[in-house]
Short mmCIF file of C-alpha atoms in Angstrom, two decimals:
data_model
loop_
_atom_site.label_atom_id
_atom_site.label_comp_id
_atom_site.label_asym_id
_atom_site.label_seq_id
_atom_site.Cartn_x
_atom_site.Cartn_y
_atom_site.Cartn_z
CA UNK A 1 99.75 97.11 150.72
CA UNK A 2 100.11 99.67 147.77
CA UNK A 3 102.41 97.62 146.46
CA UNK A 4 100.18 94.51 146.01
CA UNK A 5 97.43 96.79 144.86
CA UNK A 6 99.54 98.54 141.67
CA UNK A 7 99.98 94.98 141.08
CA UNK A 8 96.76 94.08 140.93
CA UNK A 9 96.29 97.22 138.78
CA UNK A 10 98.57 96.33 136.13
CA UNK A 11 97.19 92.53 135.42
CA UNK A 12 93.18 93.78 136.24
CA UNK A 13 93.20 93.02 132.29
CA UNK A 14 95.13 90.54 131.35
CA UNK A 15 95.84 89.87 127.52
CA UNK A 16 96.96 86.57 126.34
CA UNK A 17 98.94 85.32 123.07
CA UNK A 18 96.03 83.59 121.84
CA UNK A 19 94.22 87.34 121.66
CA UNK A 20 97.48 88.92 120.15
CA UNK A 21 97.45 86.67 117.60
CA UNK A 22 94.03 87.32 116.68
CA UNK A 23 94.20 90.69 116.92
CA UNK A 24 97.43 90.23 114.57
CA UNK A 25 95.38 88.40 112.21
CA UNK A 26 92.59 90.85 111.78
CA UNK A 27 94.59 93.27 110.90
CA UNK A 28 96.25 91.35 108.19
CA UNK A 29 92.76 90.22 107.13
CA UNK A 30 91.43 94.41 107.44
CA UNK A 31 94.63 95.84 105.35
CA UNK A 32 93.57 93.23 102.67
CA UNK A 33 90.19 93.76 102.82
CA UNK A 34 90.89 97.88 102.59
CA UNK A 35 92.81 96.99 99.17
CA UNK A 36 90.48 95.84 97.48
CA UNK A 37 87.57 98.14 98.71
CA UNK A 38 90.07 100.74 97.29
CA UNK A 39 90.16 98.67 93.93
CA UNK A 40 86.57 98.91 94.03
CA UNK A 41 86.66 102.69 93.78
CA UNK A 42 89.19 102.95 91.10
CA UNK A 43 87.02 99.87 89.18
CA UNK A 44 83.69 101.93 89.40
CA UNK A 45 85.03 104.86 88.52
CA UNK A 46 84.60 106.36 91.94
CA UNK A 47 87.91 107.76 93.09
CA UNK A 48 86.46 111.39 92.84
CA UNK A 49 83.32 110.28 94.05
CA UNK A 50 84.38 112.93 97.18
CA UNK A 51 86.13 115.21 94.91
CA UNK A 52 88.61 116.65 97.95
CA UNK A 53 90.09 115.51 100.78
CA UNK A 54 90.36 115.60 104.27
CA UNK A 55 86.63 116.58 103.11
CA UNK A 56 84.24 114.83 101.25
CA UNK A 57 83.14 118.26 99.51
CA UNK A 58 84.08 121.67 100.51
CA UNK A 59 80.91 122.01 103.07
CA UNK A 60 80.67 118.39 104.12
CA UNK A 61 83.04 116.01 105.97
CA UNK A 62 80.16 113.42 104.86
CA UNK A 63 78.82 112.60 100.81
CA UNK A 64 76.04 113.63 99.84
CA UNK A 65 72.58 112.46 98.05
CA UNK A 66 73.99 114.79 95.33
CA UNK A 67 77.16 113.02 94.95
CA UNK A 68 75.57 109.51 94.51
CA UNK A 69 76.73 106.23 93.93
CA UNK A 70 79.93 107.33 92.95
CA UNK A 71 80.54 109.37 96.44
CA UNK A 72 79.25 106.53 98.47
CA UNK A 73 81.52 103.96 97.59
CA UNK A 74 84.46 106.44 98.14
CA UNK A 75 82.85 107.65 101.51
CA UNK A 76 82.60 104.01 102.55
CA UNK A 77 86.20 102.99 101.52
CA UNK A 78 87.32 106.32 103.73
CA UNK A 79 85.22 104.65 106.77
CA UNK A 80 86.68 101.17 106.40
CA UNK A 81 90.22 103.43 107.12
CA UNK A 82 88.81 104.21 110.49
CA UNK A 83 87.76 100.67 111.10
CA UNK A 84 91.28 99.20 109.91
CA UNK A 85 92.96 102.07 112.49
CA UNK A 86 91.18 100.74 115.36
CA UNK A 87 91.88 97.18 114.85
CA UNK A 88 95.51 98.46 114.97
CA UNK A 89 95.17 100.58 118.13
CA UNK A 90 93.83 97.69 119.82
CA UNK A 91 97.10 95.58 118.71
CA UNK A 92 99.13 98.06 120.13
CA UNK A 93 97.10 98.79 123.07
CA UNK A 94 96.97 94.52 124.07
CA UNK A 95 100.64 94.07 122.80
CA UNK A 96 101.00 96.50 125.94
CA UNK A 97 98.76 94.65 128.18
CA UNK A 98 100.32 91.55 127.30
CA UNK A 99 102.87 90.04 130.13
CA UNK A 100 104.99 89.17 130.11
CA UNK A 101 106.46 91.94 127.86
CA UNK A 102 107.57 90.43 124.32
CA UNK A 103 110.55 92.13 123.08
CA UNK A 104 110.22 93.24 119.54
CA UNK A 105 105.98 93.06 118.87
CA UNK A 106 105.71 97.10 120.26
CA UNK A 107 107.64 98.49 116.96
CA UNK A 108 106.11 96.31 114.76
CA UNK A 109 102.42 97.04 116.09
CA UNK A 110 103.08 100.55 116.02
CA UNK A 111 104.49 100.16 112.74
CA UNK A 112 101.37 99.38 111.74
CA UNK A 113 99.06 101.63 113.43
CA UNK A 114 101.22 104.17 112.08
CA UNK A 115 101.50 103.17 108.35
CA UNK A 116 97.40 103.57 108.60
CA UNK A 117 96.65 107.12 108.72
CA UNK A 118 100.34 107.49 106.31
CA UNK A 119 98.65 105.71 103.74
CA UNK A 120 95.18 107.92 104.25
CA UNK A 121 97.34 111.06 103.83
CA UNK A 122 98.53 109.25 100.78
CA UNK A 123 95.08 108.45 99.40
CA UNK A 124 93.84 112.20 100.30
CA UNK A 125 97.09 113.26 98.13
CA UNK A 126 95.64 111.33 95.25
CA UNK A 127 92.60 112.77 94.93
CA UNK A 128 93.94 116.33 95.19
CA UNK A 129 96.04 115.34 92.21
CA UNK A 130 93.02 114.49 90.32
CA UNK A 131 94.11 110.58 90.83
CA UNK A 132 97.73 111.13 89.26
CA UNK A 133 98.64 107.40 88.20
CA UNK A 134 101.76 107.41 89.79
CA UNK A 135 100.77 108.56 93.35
CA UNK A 136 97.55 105.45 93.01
CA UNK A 137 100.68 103.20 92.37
CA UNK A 138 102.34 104.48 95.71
CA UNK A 139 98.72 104.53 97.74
CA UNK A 140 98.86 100.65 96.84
CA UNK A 141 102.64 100.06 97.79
CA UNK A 142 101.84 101.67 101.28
CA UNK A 143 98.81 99.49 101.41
CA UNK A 144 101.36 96.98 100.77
CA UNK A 145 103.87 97.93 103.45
CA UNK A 146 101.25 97.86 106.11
CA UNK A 147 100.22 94.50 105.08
CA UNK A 148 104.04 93.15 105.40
CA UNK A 149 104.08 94.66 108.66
CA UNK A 150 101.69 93.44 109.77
CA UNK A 151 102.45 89.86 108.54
CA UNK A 152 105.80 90.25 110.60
CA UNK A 153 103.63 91.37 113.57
CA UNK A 154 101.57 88.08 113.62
CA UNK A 155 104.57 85.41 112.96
CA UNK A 156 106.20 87.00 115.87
CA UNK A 157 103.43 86.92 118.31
CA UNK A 158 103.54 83.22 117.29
CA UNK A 159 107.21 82.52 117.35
CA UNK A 160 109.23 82.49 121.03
CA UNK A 161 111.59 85.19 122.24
CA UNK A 162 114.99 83.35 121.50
CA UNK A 163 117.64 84.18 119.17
CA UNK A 164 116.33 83.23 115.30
CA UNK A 165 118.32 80.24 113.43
CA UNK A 166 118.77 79.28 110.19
CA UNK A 167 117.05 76.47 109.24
CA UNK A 168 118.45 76.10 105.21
CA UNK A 169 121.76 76.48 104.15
CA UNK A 170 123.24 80.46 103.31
CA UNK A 171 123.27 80.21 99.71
CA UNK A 172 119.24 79.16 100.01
CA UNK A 173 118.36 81.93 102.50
CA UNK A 174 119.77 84.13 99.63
CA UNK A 175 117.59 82.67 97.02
CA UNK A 176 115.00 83.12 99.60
CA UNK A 177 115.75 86.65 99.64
CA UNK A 178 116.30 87.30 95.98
CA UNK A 179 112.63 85.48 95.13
CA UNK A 180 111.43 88.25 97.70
CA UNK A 181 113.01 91.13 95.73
CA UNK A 182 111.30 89.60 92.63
CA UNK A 183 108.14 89.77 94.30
CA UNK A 184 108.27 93.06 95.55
CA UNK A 185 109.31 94.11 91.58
CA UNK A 186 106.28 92.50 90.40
CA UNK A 187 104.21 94.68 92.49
CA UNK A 188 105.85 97.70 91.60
CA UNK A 189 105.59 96.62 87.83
CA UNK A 190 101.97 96.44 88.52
CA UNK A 191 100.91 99.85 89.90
CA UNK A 192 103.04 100.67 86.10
CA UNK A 193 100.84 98.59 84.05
CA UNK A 194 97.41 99.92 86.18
CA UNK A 195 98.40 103.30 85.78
CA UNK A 196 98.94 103.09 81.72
CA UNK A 197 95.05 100.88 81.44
CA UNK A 198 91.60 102.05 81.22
CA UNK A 199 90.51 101.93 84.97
CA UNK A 200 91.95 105.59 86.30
CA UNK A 201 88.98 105.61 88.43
CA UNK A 202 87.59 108.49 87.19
CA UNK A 203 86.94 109.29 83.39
CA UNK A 204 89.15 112.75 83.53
CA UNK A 205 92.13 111.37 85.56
CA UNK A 206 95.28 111.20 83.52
CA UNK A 207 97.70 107.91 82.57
CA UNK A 208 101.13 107.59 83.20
CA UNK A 209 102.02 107.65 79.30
CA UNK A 210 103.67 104.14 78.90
CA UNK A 211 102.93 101.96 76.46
CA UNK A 212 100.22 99.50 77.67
CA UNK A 213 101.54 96.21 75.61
CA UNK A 214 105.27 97.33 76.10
CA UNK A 215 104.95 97.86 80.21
CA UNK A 216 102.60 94.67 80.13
CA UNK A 217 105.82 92.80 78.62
CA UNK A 218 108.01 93.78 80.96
CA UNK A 219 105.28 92.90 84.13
CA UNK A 220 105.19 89.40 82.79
CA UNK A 221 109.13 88.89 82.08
CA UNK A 222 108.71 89.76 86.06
CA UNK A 223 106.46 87.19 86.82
CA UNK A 224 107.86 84.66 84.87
CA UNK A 225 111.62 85.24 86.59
CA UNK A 226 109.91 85.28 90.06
CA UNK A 227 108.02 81.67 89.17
CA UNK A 228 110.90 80.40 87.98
CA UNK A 229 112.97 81.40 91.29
CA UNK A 230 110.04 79.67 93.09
CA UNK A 231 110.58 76.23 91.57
CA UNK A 232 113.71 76.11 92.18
CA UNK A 233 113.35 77.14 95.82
CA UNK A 234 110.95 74.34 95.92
CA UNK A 235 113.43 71.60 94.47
CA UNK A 236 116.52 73.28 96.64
CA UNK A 237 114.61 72.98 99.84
CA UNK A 238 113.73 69.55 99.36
CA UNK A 239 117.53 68.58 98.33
CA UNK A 240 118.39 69.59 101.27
CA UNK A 241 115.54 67.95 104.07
CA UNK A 242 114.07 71.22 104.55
CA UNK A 243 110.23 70.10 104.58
CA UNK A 244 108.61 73.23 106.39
CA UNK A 245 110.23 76.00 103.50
CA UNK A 246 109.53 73.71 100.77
CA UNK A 247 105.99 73.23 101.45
CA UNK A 248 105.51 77.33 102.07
CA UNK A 249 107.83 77.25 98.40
CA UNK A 250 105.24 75.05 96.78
CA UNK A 251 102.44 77.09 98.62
CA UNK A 252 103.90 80.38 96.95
CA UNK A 253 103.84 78.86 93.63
CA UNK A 254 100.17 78.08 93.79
CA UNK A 255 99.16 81.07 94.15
CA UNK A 256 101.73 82.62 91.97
CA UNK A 257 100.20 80.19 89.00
CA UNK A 258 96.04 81.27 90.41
CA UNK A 259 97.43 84.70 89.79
CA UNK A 260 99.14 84.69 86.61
CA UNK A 261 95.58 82.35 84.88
CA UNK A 262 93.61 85.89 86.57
CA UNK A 263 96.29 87.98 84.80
CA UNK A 264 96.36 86.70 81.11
CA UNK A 265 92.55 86.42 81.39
CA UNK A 266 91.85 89.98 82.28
CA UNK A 267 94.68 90.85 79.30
CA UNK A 268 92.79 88.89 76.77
CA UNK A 269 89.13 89.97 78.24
CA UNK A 270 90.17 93.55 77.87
CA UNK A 271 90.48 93.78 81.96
CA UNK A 272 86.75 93.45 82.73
CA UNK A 273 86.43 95.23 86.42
CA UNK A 274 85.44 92.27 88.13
CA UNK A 275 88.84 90.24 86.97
CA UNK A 276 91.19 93.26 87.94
CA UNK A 277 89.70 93.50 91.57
CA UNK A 278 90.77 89.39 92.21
CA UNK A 279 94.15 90.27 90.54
CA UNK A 280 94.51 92.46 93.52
CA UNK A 281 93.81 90.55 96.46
CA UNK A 282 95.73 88.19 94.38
CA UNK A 283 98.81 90.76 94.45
CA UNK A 284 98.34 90.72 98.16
CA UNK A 285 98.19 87.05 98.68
CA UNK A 286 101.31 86.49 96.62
CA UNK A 287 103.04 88.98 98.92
CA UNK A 288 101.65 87.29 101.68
CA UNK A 289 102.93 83.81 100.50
CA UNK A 290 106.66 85.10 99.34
CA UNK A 291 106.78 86.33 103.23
CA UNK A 292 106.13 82.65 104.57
CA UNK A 293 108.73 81.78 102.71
CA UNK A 294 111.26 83.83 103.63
CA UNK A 295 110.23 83.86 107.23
CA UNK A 296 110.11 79.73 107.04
CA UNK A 297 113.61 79.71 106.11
CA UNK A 298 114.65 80.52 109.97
CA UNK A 299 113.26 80.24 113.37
CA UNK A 300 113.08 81.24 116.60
CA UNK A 301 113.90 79.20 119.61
CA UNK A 302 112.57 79.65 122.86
CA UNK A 303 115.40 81.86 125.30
CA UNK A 304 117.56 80.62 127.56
CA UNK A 305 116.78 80.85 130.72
CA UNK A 306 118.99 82.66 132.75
CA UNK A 307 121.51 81.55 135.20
CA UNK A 308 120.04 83.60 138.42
CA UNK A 309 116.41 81.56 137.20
CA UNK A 310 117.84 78.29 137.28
CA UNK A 311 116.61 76.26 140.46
CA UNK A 312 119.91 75.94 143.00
CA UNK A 313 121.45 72.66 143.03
CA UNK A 314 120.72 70.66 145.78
CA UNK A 315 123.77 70.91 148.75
CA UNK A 316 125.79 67.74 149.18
CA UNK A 317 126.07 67.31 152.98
CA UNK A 318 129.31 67.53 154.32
CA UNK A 319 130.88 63.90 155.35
CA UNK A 320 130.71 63.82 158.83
#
């Protein structure tokens, strides 16, 4: 009897894949959505709209009418941290819940849940460095990091527990990889040319001292090699039958092309604040896509089923 009943304990809530995925996908959509709210206080000139951290001022966890505009929008962006956090406790908490138990989805939701506050502590290390460039460039990489996790969470919620196949040839998972790599330089590249432009978030905050038109150059020589690493995915995958990772290729180069149009624009329009916050979700979409890609170039297969699992064969009676 108190056997059946710790049973019944441990499946009173049940949590299905359906709700993991969601869950999965919010948090994606919420790590996104926390980029560009942080954007939004770098593009108004808000970053030391609470001019300390773990605080808001000295006094006050909380801005003030004092502090204005400028202290509400970073206020807010330090909520939507709390909000983001408990979208990722409730991953881990289900991912728990769920049975049976998926091998592999507890690291990666805790991953996540974890890289949260990591990236607060980063933020809160920014503004006590009067928004040093370099340090905004990391507090977007770890928003970054987070996001990829988080992307890994979701495709394996979706994918089965078996052992993960190729599904292109070596040479064009390692092209797969390399285009990766590429993308991950662009976004590096990025923070570099952000931290040498006009929008330090606050009109006191330092720049990183490179040459704007020089570190622009080089950002766009990135781009350029990463677009041109996506075509030829796209034509590779296709030469070989491989439908699914040519149609995530040709996805990635979509958006690759939306975002480059956004970035010349905002070079020529002397980055007008409204054009640099779409670049950024745009950085995080591109990440986004150059994951599919990679993670299209396998998959998993459901597991075996074990031997002991197998129904018995049915016995041959003996001849009389």
């Amino acid at each position: 009897m108190r056997r059946i009943r710790s049973v019944k304990r441990s499946v009173r809530f049940p949590v299905s894949a359906a709700l993991l995925r969601r869950l999965a996908y919010a948090s994606i959509v919420a790590n996104v959505a926390i980029v560009v709210t942080g954007g939004a206080v770098r593009l108004t000139a808000s970053g030391l709209g609470c001019p300390t951290w773990p605080r808001c001022t000295d006094e006050s966890y909380t801005t003030t009418a004092e502090m204005g505009v400028h202290g509400v929008i970073e206020f807010g962006n330090r909520l939507l941290t709390f909000a983001v956090g408990i979208i990722a406790l409730a991953t881990v908490l289900a991912v728990l819940a769920h049975r049976p138990r998926r091998k592999g989805l507890l690291g990666l939701a805790v991953a996540v849940f974890l890289g949260i506050p990591a990236q607060a502590v980063i933020g809160g290390i920014t503004v006590l460095t009067n928004l040093n460039p370099w340090v905004v460039g990391l507090h977007f990489l770890a928003s970054m990091a987070v996001i990829a996790a988080a992307y890994a969470l979701w495709r394996r919620i979706k994918n089965p527990d078996g052992p993960a196949v190729p599904v292109v040839p070596g040479p064009l998972r390692t092209l797969a990889v390399l285009t990766t790599v590429a993308s991950v330089a662009v976004l590096v590249v990025g923070t570099w040319v952000t931290g040498s432009g006009p929008h330090a978030g606050d009109g006191g905050a330092a720049r990183n001292g490179l040459d704007p038109e020089q570190i622009s150059q080089v950002h766009a020589d990135a781009v350029f090699l990463l677009l041109g690493l996506s075509v030829a995915l796209v034509f590779a995958f296709r030469a070989v039958g491989a439908t699914g990772p040519a149609r995530a290729a040709g996805v990635l180069i979509a958006v690759e092309l939306g975002q480059g149009v956004i970035g010349f624009v905002q070079y020529f329009t002397d980055l007008p604040a409204l054009l640099v916050g779409a670049h950024m979700l745009g950085s995080c979409l591109v990440l986004l896509a150059t994951l599919s890609v990679l993670w299209s170039t396998r998959e998993r297969r459901p597991a075996p089923v074990p031997a002991t699992a197998a129904a018995p064969a049915e016995r041959v009676p003996a001849a009389a």
